[in-house]
XYZ file of C-alpha atoms in Angstrom:
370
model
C -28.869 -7.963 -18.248
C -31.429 -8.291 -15.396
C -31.166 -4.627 -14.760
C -32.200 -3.352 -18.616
C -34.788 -6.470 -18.112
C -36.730 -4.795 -15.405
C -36.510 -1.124 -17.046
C -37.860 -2.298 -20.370
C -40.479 -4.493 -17.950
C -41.330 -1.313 -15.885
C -40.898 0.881 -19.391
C -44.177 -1.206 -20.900
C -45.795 -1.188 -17.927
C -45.789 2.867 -17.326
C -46.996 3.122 -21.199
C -49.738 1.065 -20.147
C -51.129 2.932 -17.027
C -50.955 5.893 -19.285
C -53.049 4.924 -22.019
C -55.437 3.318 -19.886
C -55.153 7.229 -18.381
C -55.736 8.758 -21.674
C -58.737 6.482 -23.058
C -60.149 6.988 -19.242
C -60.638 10.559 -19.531
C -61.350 10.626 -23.292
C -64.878 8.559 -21.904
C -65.116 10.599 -19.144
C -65.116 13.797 -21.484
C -67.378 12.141 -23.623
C -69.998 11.473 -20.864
C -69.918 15.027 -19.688
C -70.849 16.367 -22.779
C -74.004 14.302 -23.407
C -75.056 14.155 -19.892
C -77.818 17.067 -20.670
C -79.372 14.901 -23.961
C -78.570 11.272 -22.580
C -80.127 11.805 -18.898
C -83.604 11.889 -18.722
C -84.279 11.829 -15.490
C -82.593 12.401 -11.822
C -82.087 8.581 -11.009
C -80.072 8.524 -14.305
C -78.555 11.801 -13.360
C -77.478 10.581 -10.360
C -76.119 7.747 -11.529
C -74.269 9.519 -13.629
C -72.754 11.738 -11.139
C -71.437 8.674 -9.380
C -69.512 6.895 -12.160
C -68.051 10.507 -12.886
C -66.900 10.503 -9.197
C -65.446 7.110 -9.460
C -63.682 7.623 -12.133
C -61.712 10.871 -10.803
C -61.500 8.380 -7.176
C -59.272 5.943 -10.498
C -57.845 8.928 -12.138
C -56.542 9.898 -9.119
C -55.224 6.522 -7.861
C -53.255 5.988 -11.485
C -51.547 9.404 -11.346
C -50.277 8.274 -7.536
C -49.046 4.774 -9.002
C -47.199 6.763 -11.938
C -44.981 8.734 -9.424
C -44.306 6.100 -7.415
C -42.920 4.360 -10.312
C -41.162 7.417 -11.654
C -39.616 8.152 -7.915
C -36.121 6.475 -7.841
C -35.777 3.667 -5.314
C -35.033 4.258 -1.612
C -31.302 4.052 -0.874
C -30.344 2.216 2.210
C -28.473 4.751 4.481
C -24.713 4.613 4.860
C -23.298 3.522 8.043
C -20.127 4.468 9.494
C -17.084 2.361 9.399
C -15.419 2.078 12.784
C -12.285 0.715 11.204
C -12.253 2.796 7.922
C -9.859 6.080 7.460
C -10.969 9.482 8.772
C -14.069 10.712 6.161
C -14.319 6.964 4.813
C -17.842 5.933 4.963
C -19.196 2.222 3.838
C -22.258 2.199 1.715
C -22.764 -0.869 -0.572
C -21.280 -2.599 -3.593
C -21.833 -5.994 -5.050
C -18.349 -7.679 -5.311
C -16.941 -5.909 -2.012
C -15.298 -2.040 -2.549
C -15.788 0.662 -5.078
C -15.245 4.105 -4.766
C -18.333 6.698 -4.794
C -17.864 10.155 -4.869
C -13.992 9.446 -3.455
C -15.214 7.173 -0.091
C -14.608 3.916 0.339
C -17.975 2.056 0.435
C -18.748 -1.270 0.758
C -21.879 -3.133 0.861
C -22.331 -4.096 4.498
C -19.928 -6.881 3.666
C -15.825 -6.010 3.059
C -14.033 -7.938 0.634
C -12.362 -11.102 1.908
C -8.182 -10.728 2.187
C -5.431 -12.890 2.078
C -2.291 -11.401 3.276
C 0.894 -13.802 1.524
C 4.592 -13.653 3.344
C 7.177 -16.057 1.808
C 9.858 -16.438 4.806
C 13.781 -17.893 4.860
C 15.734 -17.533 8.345
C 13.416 -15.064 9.455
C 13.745 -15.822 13.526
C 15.193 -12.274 13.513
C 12.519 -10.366 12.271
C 9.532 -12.494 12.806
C 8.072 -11.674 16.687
C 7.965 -8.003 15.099
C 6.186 -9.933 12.024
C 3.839 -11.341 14.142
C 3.487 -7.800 16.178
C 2.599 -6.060 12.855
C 0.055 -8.287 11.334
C -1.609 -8.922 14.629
C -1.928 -4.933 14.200
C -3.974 -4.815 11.151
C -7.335 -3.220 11.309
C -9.301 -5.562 9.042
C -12.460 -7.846 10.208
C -10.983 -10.980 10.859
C -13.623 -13.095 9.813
C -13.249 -11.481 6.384
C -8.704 -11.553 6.739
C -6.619 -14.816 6.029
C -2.872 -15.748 6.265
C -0.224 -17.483 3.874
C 3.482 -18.430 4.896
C 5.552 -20.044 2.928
C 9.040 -21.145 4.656
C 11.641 -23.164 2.828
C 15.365 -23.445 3.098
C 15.769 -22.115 6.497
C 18.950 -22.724 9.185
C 17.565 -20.975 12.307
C 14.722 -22.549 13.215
C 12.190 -20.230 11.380
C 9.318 -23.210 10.483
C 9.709 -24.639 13.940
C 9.076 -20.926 15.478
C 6.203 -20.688 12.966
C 4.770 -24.210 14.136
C 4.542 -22.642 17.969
C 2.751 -19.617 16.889
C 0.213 -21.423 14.558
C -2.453 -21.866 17.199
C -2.305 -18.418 17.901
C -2.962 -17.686 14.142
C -6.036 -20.020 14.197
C -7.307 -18.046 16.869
C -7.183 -14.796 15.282
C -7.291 -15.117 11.912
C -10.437 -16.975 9.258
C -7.957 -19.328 8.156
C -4.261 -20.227 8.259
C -2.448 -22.118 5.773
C 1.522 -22.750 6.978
C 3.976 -24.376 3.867
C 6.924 -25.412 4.290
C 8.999 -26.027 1.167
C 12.523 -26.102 0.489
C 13.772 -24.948 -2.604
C 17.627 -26.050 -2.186
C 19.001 -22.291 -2.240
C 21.137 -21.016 0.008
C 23.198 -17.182 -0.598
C 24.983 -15.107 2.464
C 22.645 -12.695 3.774
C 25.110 -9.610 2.279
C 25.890 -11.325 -0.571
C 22.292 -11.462 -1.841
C 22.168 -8.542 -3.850
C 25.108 -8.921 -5.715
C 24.715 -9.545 -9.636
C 25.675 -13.132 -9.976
C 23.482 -14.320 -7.705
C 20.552 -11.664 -8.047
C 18.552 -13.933 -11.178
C 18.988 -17.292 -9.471
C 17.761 -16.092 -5.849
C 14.690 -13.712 -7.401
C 13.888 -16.595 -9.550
C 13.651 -18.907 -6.151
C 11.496 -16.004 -4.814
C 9.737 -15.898 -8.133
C 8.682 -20.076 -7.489
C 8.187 -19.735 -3.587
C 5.438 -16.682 -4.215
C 3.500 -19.046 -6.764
C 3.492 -22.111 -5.038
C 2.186 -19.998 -1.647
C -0.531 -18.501 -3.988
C -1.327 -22.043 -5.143
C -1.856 -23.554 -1.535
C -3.146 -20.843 0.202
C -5.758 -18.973 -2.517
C -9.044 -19.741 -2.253
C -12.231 -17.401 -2.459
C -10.775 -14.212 -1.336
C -10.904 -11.064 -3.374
C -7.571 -9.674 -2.607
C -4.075 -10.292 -2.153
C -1.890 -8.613 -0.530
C 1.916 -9.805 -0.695
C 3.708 -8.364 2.450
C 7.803 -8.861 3.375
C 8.160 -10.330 6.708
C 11.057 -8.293 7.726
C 8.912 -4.314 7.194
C 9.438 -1.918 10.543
C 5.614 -0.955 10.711
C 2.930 0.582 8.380
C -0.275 2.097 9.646
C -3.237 -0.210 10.968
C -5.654 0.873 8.464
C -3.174 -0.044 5.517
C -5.852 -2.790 3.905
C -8.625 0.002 4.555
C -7.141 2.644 2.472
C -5.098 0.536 -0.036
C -8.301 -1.363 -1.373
C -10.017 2.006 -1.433
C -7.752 3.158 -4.204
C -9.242 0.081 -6.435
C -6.666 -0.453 -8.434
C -6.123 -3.768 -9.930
C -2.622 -3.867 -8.894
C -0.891 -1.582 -5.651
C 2.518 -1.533 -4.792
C 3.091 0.306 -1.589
C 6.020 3.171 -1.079
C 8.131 0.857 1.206
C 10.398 4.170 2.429
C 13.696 4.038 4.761
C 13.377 4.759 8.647
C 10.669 7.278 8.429
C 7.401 8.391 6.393
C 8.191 10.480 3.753
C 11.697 9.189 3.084
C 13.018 8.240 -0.234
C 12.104 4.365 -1.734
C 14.057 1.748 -0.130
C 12.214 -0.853 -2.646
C 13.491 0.290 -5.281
C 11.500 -2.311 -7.452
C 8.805 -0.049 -7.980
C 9.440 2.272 -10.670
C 8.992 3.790 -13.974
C 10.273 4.412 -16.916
C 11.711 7.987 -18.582
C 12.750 8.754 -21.941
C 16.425 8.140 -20.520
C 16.040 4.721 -19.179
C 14.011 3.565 -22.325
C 17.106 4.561 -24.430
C 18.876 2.685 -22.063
C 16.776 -0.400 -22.602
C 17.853 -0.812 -25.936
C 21.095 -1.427 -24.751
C 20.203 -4.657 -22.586
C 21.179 -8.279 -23.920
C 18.249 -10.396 -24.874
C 17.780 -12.523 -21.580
C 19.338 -10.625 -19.691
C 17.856 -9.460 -16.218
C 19.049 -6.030 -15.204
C 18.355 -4.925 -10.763
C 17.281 -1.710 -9.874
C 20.160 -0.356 -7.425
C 23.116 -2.776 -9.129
C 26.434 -1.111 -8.260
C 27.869 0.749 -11.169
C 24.601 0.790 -13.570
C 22.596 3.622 -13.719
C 18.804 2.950 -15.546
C 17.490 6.630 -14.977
C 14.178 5.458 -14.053
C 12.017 6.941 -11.334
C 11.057 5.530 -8.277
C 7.419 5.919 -6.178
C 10.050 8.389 -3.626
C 10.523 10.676 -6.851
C 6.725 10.501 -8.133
C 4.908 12.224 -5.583
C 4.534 15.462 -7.396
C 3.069 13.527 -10.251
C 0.807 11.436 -8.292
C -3.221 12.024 -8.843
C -4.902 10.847 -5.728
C -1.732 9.584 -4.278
C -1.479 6.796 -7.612
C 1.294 7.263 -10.295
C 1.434 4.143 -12.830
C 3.921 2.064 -12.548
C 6.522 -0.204 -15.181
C 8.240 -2.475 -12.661
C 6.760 -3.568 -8.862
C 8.315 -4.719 -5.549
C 6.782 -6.749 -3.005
C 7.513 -4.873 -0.091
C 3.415 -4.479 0.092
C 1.705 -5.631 -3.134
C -1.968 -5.380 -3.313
C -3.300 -7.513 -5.935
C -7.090 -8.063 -6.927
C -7.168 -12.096 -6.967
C -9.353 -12.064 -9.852
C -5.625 -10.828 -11.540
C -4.083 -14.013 -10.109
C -6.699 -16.443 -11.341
C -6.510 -14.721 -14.649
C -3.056 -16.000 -14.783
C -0.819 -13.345 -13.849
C 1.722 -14.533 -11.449
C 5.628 -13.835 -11.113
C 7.465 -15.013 -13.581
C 10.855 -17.155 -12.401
C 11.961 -16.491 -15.921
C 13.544 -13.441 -17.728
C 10.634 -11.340 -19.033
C 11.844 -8.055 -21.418
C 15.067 -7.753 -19.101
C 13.104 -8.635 -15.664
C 12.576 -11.127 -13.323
C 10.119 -11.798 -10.214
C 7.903 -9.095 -8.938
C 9.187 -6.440 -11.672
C 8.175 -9.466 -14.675
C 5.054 -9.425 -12.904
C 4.732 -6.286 -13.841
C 5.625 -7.031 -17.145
C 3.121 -9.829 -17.554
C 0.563 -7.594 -16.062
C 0.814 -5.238 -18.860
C 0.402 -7.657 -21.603
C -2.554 -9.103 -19.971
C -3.911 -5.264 -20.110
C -3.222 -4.572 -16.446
C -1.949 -1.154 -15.306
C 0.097 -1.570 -12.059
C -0.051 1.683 -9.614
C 1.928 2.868 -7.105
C 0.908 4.590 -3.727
C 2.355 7.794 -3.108
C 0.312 8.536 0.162
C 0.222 5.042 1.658
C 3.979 3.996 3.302
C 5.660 1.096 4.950
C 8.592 1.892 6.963
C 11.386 -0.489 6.138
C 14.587 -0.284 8.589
């Protein structure tokens, strides 16, 4: 509104200056033409030579004013980003990133980030945790941290307690949960079908509650498993740079390239929504179940579809979830409920869609899972 303010402003102001232009030479004309019956006489003459000769001196000054107004503004010039991807430069934007003429630009200032990790008996796993966000190339004034630990037998909180002043240090803020849910399921038994809707739903309330305590006024989310190999350092750099709404990562096996170990993020096919109609009202159906085939694709299987390395998506893991917060405040969290046959990160999906959000996958951005 302030912008088409100052163009109809500037838009009255221009007609002015000209019509002051045009009435300006009409008397100047005017005075030309009756100089050799109105001047009797060379003081007069003179006289009249010198209000002809300051009125081009105004003439001229106008016509400089009206290009300077019709010249568009001086654009600050972009600066390189140290920390952005190769050909990535940072320009300016109001409300953090945008994409301009495919670059990632910013406005001096990069959007704030909160990275999210909900842990259980993660000892294991969680030095190379610690390794791998520690690795992130992100400003850390502008990059905060969320941990949510509940229900753990090995000592994970306690660990998490040691390394929290080491968080402080590097990190703009730090907020450590510890709640315990009362759920406890055999590491290989976790994925099995009678247990699958009770544990994602667990998940499904640890991932809210974190988002609750630790969400302030940062612009993005991203939602990152503690137990990932590695992903490249300038994962934040080139996910937000695809400004998308919602981004679920390719979380591949071993090696870049390799096929989908999250298996979460898919979409649908003619097949699987045939299939669909088959599925029991309430009932929650898992991508990779043992003897059930959906015939949907996975982000591994879309990369000769992909546009820009983005192929929309119908279900979502959280392997590495990039979600703009404004999408989370909006009320669009993970359901701990069965939405259309779904549950968790896949109904978040789901809800995402009937709050008229597209979820995307990344074909060209991977994290390695072992």
């Amino acid at each position: 509104m302030a912008l088409a303010r100052q163009f109809r402003v500037g838009m009255a102001g221009l007609f002015a200056i000209v019509l002051f232009v045009v009435m300006l030479m009409h008397f100047v004309y005017m005075g030309v033409l009756g100089q050799g019956s109105l001047v009797a006489h060379k003081g007069a003459e003179s006289a009249s030579d010198g209000l002809g000769a300051a009125a081009l001196a105004k003439l001229s000054e106008i016509e400089q004013k009206i290009d300077e107004l019709k010249a568009p503004p001086a654009s600050k010039s972009p600066t390189k980003c140290p920390s952005c991807p190769p050909q990535t430069v940072c320009s300016s934007s109001q409300d953090g990133v945008r994409i301009i003429n495919g670059n990632f630009k910013s406005e001096g200032v990069l959007p704030k980030i909160l990275l999210l990790s909900p842990m259980r008996d993660s000892v294991r796993d969680i030095e190379r945790y610690f390794r791998n966000i520690y690795s992130i190339d992100y400003p850390r004034e502008r990059f905060s941290i969320g941990i949510l630990e509940g229900d753990s037998h090995d000592g994970t909180y306690e660990r998490l307690k040691r390394e929290l002043p080491e968080l402080k240090k590097k990190f703009h803020s730090v907020t450590l949960v510890k709640r315990d849910l009362h759920f406890s399921v055999a590491q290989g038994a976790r994925h099995l079908h009678n247990v699958q809707t009770q544990r994602r739903a667990i998940i499904a309330k640890a991932r809210n509650e974190l988002l609750v305590r630790a969400l302030t006024d940062e612009d993005w989310v991203f939602w990152l498993d503690m137990d990932v190999a590695r992903f490249e350092p300038n994962i934040l750099h080139r996910a937000i740079a695809k400004d998308k709404d919602i981004l679920s990562i390719n979380c591949v096996f071993q090696r870049y390239g390799a096929r989908s170990y999250d298996l979460n993020n898919w979409q649908e096919t003619d097949q699987s929504l045939k299939i669909r109609k088959t599925f029991q009202k309430g009932e929650a159906v898992f991508e990779g179940e043992a003897g059930r085939e959906f015939h949907r694709r996975h982000l591994s299987e879309l990369r000769d579809q992909a546009k820009d390395g983005l192929v929309p998506l119908d279900g979502v893991g959280g392997c590495g979830l990039l979600v703009r917060a404004s999408v989370h405040r909006g009320g669009v969290v993970f359901p701990p409920f069965v939405l259309d046959n779904a549950i968790e990160t896949e109904a978040f999906a789901t809800a995402a869609k009937l709050a008229g959000v597209q979820p995307y996958g990344s074909t060209d951005i991977e994290i390695i899972h072992e």
